[in-house]
Coordinates of C-alpha atoms in Angstrom, one line a residue:
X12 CA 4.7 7.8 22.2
X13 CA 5.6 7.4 25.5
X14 CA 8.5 5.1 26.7
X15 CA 8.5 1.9 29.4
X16 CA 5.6 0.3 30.9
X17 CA 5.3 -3.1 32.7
X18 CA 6.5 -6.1 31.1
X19 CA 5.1 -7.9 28.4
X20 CA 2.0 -10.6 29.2
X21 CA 3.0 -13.9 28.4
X22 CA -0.1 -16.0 27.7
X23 CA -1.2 -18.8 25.5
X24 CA -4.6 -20.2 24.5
X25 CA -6.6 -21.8 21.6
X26 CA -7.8 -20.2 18.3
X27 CA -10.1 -21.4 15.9
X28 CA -10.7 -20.5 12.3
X29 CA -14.1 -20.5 10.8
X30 CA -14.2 -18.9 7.1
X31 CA -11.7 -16.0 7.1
X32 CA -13.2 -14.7 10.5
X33 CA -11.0 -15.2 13.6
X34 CA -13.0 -17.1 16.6
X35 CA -10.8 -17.0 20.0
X36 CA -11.5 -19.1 23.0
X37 CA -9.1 -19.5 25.6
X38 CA -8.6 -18.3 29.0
X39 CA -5.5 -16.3 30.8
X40 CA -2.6 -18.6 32.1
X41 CA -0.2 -15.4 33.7
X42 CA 2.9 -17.1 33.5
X43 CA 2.9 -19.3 30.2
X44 CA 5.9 -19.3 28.0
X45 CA 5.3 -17.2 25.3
X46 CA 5.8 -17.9 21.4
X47 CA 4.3 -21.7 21.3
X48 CA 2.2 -21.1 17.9
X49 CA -1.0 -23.0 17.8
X50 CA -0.8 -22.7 14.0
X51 CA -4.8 -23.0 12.6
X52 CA -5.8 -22.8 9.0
X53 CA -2.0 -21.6 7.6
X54 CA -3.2 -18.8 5.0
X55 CA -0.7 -20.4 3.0
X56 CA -2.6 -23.4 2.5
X57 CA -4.9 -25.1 0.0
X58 CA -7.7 -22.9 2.3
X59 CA -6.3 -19.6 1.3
X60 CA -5.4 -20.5 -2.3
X61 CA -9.0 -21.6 -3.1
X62 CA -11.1 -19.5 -5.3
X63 CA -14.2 -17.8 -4.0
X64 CA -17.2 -19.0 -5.4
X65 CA -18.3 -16.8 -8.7
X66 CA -21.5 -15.9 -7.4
X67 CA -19.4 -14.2 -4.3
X68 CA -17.5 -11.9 -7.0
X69 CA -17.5 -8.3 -6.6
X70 CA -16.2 -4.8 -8.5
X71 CA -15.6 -1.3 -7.5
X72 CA -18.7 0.6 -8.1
X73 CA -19.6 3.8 -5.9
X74 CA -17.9 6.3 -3.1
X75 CA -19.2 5.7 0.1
X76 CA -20.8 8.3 2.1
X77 CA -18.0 9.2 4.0
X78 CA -15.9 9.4 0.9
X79 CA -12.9 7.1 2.6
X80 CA -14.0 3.8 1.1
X81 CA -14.9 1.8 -2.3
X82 CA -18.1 -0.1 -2.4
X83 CA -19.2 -2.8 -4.4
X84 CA -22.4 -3.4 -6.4
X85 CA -24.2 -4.4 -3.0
X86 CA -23.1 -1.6 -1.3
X87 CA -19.9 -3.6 0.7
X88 CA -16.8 -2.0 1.4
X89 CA -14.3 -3.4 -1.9
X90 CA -10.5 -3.8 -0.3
X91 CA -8.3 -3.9 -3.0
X92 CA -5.1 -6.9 -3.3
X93 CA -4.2 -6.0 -6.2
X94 CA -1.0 -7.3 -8.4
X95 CA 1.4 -5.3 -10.9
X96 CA 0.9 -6.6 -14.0
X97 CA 1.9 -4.0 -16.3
X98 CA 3.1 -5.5 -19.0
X99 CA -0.3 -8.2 -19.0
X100 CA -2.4 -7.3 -21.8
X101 CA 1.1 -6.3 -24.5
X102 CA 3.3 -9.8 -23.4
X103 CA 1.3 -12.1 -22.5
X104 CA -1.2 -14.8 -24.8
X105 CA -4.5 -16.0 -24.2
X106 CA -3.3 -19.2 -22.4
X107 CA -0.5 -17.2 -19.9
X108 CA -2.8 -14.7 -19.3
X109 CA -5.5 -17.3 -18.0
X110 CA -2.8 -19.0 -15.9
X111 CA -2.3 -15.8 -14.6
X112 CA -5.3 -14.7 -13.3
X113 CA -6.1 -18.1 -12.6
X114 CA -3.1 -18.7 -9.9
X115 CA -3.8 -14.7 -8.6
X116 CA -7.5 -15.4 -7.9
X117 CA -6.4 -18.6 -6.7
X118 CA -4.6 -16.3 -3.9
X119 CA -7.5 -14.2 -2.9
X120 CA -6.2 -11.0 -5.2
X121 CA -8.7 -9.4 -6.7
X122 CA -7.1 -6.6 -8.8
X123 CA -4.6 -6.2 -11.3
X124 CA -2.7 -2.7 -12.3
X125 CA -2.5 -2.6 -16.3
X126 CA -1.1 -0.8 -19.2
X127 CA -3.4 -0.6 -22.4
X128 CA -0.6 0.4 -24.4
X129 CA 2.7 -0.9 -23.4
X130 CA 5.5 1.0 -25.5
X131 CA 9.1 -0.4 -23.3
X132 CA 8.5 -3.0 -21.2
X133 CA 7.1 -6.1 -23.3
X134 CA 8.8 -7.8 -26.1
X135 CA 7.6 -5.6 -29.4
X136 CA 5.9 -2.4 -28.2
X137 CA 3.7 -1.5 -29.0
X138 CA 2.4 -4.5 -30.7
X139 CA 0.4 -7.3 -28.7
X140 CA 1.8 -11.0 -28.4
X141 CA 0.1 -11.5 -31.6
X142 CA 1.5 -8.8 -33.1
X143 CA -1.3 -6.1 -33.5
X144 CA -0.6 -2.4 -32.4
X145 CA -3.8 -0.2 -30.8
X146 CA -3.7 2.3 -33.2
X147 CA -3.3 2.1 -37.1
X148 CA -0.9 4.6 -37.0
X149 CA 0.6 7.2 -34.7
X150 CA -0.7 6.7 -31.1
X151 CA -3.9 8.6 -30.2
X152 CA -4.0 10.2 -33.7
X153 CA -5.1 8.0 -35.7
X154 CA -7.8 5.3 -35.7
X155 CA -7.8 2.7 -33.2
X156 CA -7.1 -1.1 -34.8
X157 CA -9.8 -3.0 -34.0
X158 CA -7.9 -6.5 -34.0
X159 CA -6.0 -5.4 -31.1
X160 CA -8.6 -4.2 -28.6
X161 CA -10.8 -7.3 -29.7
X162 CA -8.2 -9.0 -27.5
X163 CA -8.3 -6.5 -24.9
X164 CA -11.8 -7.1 -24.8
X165 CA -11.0 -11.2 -24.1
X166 CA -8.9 -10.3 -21.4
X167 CA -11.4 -7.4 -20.0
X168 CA -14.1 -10.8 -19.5
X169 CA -11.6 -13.1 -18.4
X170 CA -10.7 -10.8 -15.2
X171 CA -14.5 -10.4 -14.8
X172 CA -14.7 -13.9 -15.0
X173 CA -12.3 -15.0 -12.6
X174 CA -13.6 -11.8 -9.8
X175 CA -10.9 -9.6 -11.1
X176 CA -10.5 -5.9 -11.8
X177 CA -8.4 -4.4 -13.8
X178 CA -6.7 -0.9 -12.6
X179 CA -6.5 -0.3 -16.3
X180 CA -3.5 2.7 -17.2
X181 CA -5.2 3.9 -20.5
X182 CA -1.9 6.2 -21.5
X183 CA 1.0 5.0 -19.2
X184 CA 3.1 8.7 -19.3
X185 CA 6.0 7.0 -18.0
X186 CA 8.8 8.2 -15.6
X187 CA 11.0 9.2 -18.1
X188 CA 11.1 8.2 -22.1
X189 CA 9.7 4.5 -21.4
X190 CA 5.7 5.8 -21.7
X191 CA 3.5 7.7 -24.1
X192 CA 3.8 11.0 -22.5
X193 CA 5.7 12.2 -26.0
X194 CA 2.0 11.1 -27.9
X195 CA 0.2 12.4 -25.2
X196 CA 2.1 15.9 -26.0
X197 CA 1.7 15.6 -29.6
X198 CA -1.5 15.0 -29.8
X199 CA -4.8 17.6 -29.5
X200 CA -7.1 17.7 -26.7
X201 CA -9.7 16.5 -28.8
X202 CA -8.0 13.2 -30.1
X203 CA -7.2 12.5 -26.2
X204 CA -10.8 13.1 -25.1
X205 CA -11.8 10.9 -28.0
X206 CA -10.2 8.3 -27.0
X207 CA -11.3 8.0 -23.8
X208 CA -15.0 8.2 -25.2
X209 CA -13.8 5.3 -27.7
X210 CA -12.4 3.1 -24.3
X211 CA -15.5 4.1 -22.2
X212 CA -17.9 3.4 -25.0
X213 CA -16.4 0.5 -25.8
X214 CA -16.1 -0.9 -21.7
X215 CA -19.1 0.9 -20.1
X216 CA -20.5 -2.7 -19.1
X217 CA -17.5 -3.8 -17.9
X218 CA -18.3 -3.6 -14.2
X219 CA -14.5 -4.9 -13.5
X220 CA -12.5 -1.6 -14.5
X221 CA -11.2 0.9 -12.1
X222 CA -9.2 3.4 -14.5
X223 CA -6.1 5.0 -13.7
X224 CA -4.7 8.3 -15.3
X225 CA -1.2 8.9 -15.6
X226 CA 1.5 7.0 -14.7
X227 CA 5.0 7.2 -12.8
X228 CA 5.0 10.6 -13.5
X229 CA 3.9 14.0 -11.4
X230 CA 5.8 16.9 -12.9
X231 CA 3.7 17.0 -16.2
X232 CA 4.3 19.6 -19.0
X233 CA 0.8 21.7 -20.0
X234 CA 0.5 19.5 -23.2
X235 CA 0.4 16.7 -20.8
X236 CA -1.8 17.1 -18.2
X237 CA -4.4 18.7 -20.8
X238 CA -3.7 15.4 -22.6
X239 CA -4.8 13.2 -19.5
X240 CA -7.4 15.3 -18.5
X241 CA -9.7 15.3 -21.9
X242 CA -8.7 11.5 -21.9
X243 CA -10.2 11.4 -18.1
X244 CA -13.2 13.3 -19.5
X245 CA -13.8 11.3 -22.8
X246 CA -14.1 8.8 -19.9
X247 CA -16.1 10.0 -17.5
X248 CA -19.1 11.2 -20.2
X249 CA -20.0 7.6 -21.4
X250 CA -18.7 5.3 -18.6
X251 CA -19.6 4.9 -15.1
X252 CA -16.7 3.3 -13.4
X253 CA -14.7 5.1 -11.0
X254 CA -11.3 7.4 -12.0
X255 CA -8.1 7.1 -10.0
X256 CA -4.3 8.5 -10.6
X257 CA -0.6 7.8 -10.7
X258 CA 1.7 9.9 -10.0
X259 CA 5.5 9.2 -9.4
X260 CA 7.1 7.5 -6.1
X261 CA 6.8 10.3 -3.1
X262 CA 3.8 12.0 -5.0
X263 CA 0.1 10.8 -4.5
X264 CA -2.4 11.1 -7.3
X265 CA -4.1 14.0 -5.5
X266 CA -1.0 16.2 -5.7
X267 CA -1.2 15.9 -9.7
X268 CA -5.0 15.6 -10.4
X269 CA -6.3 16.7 -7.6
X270 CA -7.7 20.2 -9.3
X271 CA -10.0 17.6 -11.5
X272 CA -13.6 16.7 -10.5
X273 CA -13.1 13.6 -12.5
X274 CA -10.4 12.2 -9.9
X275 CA -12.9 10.1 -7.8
X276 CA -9.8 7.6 -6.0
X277 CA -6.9 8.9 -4.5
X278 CA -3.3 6.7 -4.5
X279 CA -0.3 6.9 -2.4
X280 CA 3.1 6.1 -3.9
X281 CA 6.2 5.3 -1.5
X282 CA 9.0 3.2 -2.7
X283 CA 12.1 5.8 -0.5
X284 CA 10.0 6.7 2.6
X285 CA 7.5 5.1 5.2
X286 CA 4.5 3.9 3.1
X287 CA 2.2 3.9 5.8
X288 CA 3.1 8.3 6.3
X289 CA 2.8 8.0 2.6
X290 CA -0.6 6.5 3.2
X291 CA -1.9 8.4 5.9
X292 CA -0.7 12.0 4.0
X293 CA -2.9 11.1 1.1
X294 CA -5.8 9.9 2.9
X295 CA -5.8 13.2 4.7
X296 CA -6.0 15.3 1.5
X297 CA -8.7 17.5 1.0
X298 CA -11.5 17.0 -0.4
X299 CA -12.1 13.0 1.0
X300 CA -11.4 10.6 -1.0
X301 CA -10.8 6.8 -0.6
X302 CA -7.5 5.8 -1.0
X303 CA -5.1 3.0 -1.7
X304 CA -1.3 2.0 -2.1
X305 CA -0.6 1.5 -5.8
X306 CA 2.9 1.0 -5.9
X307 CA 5.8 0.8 -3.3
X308 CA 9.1 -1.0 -3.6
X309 CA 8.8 -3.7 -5.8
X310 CA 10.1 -7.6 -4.6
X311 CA 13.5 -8.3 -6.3
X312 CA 13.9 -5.1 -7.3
X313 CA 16.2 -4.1 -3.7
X314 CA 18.0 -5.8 -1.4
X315 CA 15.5 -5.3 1.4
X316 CA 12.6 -6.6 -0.5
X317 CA 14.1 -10.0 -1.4
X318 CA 11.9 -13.3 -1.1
X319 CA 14.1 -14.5 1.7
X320 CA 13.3 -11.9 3.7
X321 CA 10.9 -9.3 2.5
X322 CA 9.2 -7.5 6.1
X323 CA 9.2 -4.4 4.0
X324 CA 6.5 -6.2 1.3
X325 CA 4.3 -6.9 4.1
X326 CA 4.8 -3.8 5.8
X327 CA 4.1 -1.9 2.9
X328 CA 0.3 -3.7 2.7
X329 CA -0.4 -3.2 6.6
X330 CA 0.9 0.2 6.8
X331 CA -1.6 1.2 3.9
X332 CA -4.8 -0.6 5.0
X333 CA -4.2 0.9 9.2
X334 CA -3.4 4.3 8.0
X335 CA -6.9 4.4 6.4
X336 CA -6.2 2.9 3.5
X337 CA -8.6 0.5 0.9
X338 CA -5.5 -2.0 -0.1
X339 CA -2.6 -2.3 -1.7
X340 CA -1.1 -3.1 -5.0
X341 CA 2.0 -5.9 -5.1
X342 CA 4.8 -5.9 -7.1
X343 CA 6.9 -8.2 -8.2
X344 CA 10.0 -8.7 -10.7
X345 CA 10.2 -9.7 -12.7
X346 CA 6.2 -10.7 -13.0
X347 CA 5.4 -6.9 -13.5
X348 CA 6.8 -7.5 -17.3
X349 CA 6.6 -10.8 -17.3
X350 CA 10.3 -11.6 -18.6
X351 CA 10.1 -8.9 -21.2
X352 CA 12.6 -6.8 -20.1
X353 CA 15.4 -6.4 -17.0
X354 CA 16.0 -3.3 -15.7
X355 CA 16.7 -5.0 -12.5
X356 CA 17.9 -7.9 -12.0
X357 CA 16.4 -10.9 -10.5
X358 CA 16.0 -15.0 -10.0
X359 CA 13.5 -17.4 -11.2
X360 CA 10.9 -16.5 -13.7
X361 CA 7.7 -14.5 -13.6
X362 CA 5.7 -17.9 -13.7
X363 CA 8.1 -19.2 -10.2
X364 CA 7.0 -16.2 -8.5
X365 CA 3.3 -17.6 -8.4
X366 CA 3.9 -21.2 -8.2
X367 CA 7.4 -22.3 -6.8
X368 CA 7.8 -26.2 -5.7
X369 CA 10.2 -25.1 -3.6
X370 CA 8.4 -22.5 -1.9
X371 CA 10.5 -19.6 -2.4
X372 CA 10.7 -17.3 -5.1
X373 CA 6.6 -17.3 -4.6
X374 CA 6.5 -16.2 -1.0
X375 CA 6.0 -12.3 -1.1
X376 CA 2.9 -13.3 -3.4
X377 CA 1.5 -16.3 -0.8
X378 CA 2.1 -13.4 1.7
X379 CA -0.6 -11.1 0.1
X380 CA -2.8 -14.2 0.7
X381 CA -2.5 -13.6 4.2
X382 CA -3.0 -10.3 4.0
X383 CA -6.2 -10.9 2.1
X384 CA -7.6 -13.7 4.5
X385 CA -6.8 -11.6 7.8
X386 CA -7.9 -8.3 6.7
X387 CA -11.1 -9.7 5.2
X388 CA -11.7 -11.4 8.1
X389 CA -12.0 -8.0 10.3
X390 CA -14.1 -5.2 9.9
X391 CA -11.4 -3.1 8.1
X392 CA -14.1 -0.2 7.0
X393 CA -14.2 0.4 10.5
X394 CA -10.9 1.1 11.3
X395 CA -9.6 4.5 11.8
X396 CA -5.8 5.1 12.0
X397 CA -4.3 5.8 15.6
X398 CA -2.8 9.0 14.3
X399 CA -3.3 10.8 17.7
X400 CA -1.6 7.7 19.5
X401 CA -5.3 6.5 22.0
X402 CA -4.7 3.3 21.1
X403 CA -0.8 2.7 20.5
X404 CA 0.4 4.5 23.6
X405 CA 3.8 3.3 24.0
X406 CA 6.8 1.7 21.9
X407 CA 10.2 1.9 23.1
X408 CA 12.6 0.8 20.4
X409 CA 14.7 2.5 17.7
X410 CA 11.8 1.4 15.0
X411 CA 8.9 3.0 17.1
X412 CA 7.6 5.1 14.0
X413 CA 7.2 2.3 11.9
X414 CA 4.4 0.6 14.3
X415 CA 1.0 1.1 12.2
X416 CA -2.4 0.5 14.2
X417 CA -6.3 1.1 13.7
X418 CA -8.7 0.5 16.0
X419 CA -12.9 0.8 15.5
X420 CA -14.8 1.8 18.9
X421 CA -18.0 0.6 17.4
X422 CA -16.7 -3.1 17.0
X423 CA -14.4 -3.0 19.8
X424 CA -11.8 -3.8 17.3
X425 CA -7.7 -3.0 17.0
X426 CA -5.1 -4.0 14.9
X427 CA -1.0 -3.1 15.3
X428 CA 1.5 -4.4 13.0
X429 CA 4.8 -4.0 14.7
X430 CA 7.4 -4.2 11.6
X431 CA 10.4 -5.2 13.5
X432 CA 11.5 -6.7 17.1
X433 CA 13.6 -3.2 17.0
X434 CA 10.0 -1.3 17.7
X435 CA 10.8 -2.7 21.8
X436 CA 7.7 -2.9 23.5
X437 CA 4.7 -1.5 22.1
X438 CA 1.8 -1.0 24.5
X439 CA -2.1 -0.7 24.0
X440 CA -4.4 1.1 25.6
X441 CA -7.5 -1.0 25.9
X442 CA -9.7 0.6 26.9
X443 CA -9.6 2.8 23.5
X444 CA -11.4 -0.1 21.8
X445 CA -15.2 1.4 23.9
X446 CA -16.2 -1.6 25.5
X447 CA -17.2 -3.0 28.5
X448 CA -16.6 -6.1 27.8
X449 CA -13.2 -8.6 28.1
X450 CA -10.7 -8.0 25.1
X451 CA -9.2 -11.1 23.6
X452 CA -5.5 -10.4 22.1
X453 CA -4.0 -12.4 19.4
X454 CA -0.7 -12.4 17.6
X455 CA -0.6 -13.2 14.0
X456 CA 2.3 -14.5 11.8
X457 CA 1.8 -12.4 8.8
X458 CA 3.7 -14.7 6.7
X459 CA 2.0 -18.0 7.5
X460 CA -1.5 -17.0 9.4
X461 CA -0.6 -18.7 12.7
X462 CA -1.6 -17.5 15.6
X463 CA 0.0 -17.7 19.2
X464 CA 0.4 -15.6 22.2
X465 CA -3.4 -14.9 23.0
X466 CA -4.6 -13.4 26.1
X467 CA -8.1 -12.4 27.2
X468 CA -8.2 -8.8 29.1
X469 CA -10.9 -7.2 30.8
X470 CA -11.6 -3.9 29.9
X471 CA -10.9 -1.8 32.2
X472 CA -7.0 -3.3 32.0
X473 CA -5.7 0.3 30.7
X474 CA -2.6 0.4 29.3
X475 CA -1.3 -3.4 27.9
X476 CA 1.7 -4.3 26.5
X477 CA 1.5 -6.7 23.8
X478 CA 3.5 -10.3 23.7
X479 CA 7.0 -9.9 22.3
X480 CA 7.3 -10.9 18.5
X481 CA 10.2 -13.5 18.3
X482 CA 10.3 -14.8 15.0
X483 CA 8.2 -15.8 12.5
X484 CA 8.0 -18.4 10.1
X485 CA 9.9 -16.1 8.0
X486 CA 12.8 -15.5 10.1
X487 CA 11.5 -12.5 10.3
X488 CA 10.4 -10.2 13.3
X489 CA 7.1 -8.8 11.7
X490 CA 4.0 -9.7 13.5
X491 CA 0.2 -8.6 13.4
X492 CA -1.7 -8.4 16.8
X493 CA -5.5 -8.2 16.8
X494 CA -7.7 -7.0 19.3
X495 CA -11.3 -7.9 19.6
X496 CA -14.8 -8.8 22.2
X497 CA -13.6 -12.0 23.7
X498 CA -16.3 -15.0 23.1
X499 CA -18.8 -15.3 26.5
X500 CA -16.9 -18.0 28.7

């Protein structure tokens, strides 16, 4: 990137929200003090927490053309907000687990990363609330018990119900001793494949299952990998819904299953390094296929990733979804296992995480809300990751690196999430976007969904730089600018 450029515009006008699409109106005042928020339709509100109608549901269902994206049923790009709820179907009764997906759908997520079997992390693996186990004796070698998937099944229609899928982890192998890769390894190919036959049989007309193979894990013994791919085949020969992979943090799913015909969904995994290289690395695997985040670091499970100030849980989504990304998957503790277990410590409870009077432990969750209402809002399909810096020419600060952008030339369209004032002054080139037209820019607060600092360009304006970030309503210095054809005055 290159370094300096003229100062930053500081400009002000109006926005208006209608639906989750962005409408700006507002004309260029050179001069205006910058940072007054004109704060319209707070994502955080009782707007963003209300449910979309049921008829307005949709489920993975096919690969695009282009292999990069998801689509639904009616052939719409499907951008995944999905939650971690590992430890859902083993901890949790009928009653929690409707208040669950009640307050997540609530939020605008639509997904939610499960374990089938849960054999650590709930209170008496790998029995159910109600104390049933999933197989009648040793796991995967002996008959499934019927009682306990009958309530799989309850849960299965309640997601459906609510516009939820479940990223459902048939055989969680586990990063070291806490997951079934032991069973996996004991038992034959055959048992594995038939009981991925017995799950796809059994959930074929589910429409809201996106499977996932594996699990925390990427170097897999022989026994292992055979074990998950008969499973994935058992699948894949009586149930139509799509296939992705887990592998461990730094690996994605492609670097374990990639040799497999069956892996249909690619997934990036970065809780050390920059999620959005992480991203952009696994969307660039060969051959194409759409990609998401599944896990990253986790709230309340590091210092940096705290409620009261948690940049790095935000950054974690935008990075994904502008590095060519379909989503992201959330994580929280200890809501991932519900109260089950600590192997990290934390405050609050799982249920304060979602709902919190005071609103605090539930902020990295009303943050996804935002990130569901803006993205949705813009035609994210469209974006393609500035990975060859067109659009993003310049940034001058010590956090440079971190500055993720996307930009589509056939809807005149860019996004930049800056992760931190310590990125300096990052500079567009406008006319990258392809348009003859005048370019409105506006900054979002990517904790609240205010919007301030908005400026309309014409398009032959060249190389921008974009207000300064300040702070937001986080105390944080994270901010989302968005680029787009300005209305006709």
């Amino acid at each position: 990137m290159k370094r300096g450029g003229r100062p930053p515009l500081r400009l002000r006008c109006r926005a208006i929200v209608l639906g989750s699409a962005l409408l700006l109106v507002g004309t260029l005042a050179s001069g205006a003090r910058a940072g007054t928020a004109n704060t319209v339709d707070s994502a955080t509100d009782a707007t963003c927490r209300a449910n979309e109608p049921s008829d307005s549901f949709s489920f993975p269902s096919t690969i695009a053309a282009d292999g990069r994206h998801v689509l639904d049923g009616s052939g719409n790009p499907w951008l995944v907000v999905g939650d971690a709820g590992w430890s859902a179907i083993a901890e949790l009764d009928r009653d929690e687990f409707d208040w669950y997906l009640d307050q997540l759908a609530s939020m605008r997520f639509n997904a939610v990363l499960v374990s089938l079997i849960e054999t650590s992390y709930s209170s008496h693996p790998p029995a159910n609330h109600d104390g049933e186990v999933p197989f009648v004796g040793d796991l995967f070698q002996s008959r499934p018990n019927e009682t306990y998937w009958e309530l799989v099944d309850e849960y299965v229609a309640a997601a459906a119900a609510r516009g939820i899928t479940l990223l459902a982890t048939p055989a969680y192998l586990g990063y070291a001793t806490d997951g079934v890769a032991a069973a996996v390894a004991a038992a034959t190919q055959r048992q594995m494949f038939d009981y991925g036959t017995f799950l796809g049989r059994r959930y074929a007309d589910s429409p809201n299952i996106m499977w996932v193979v594996g699990g925390d894990r990427t170097d897999l013994s022989d026994a292992e990998l055979a074990g998950m791919d008969a499973m994935a085949q058992g699948i894949r020969s009586v149930a139509p819904q799509l296939i992705a992979g887990h592998a461990a943090g730094g690996s994605t799913a492609a670097d374990v299953y990639g040799e497999f015909d069956w892996l249909q969904v690619n997934t990036s995994y970065e809780s050390e390094g920059d999620p959005a290289v992480a991203a952009r690395r696994a969307v660039a695997q060969q051959p194409t296929r759409p990609t998401f985040s599944i896990e990253g670091v986790y709230e309340q499970e590091r210092d940096d990733a705290l409620p009261s100030g948690n940049a790095l849980l935000r950054y974690q989504a935008y990075g994904a979804i502008l590095s060519g990304g379909f989503g992201h998957v959330f994580g929280n503790n200890p809501r991932w296992h519900f109260g089950a277990s600590n192997p990290y410590p934390y405050e609050g409870t799982w249920e304060l995480s979602l709902e919190d009077p005071r609103g605090q432990l539930d902020r990295g969750t009303s943050h996804q809300c935002v990130v569901a209402k803006i993205v949705g809002g813009l035609p994210w399909a469209n974006l393609q990751p500035d990975v060859d810096g067109l659009f993003v020419v310049g940034a001058d600060g010590p956090e440079a690196a971190g500055v993720a952008a996307a930009f589509s030339t056939a809807d005149s369209v860019g996004a930049v999430y800056v992760p931190s004032s310590d990125a300096g002054t990052v500079t567009v080139e406008v006319s990258a976007l392809g348009t003859n037209s005048d370019i409105m820019i506006v900054r979002v607060d990517p904790t609240n969904g205010s919007v301030s600092d908005m400026a309309r360009l014409p398009a032959e304006s060249g190389e921008q730089p974009l207000p300064p970030p300040g702070t937001n309503a986080n105390g944080d210095t994270d901010w989302l600018y968005i680029m787009s054809p300005a209305p006709t005055p």
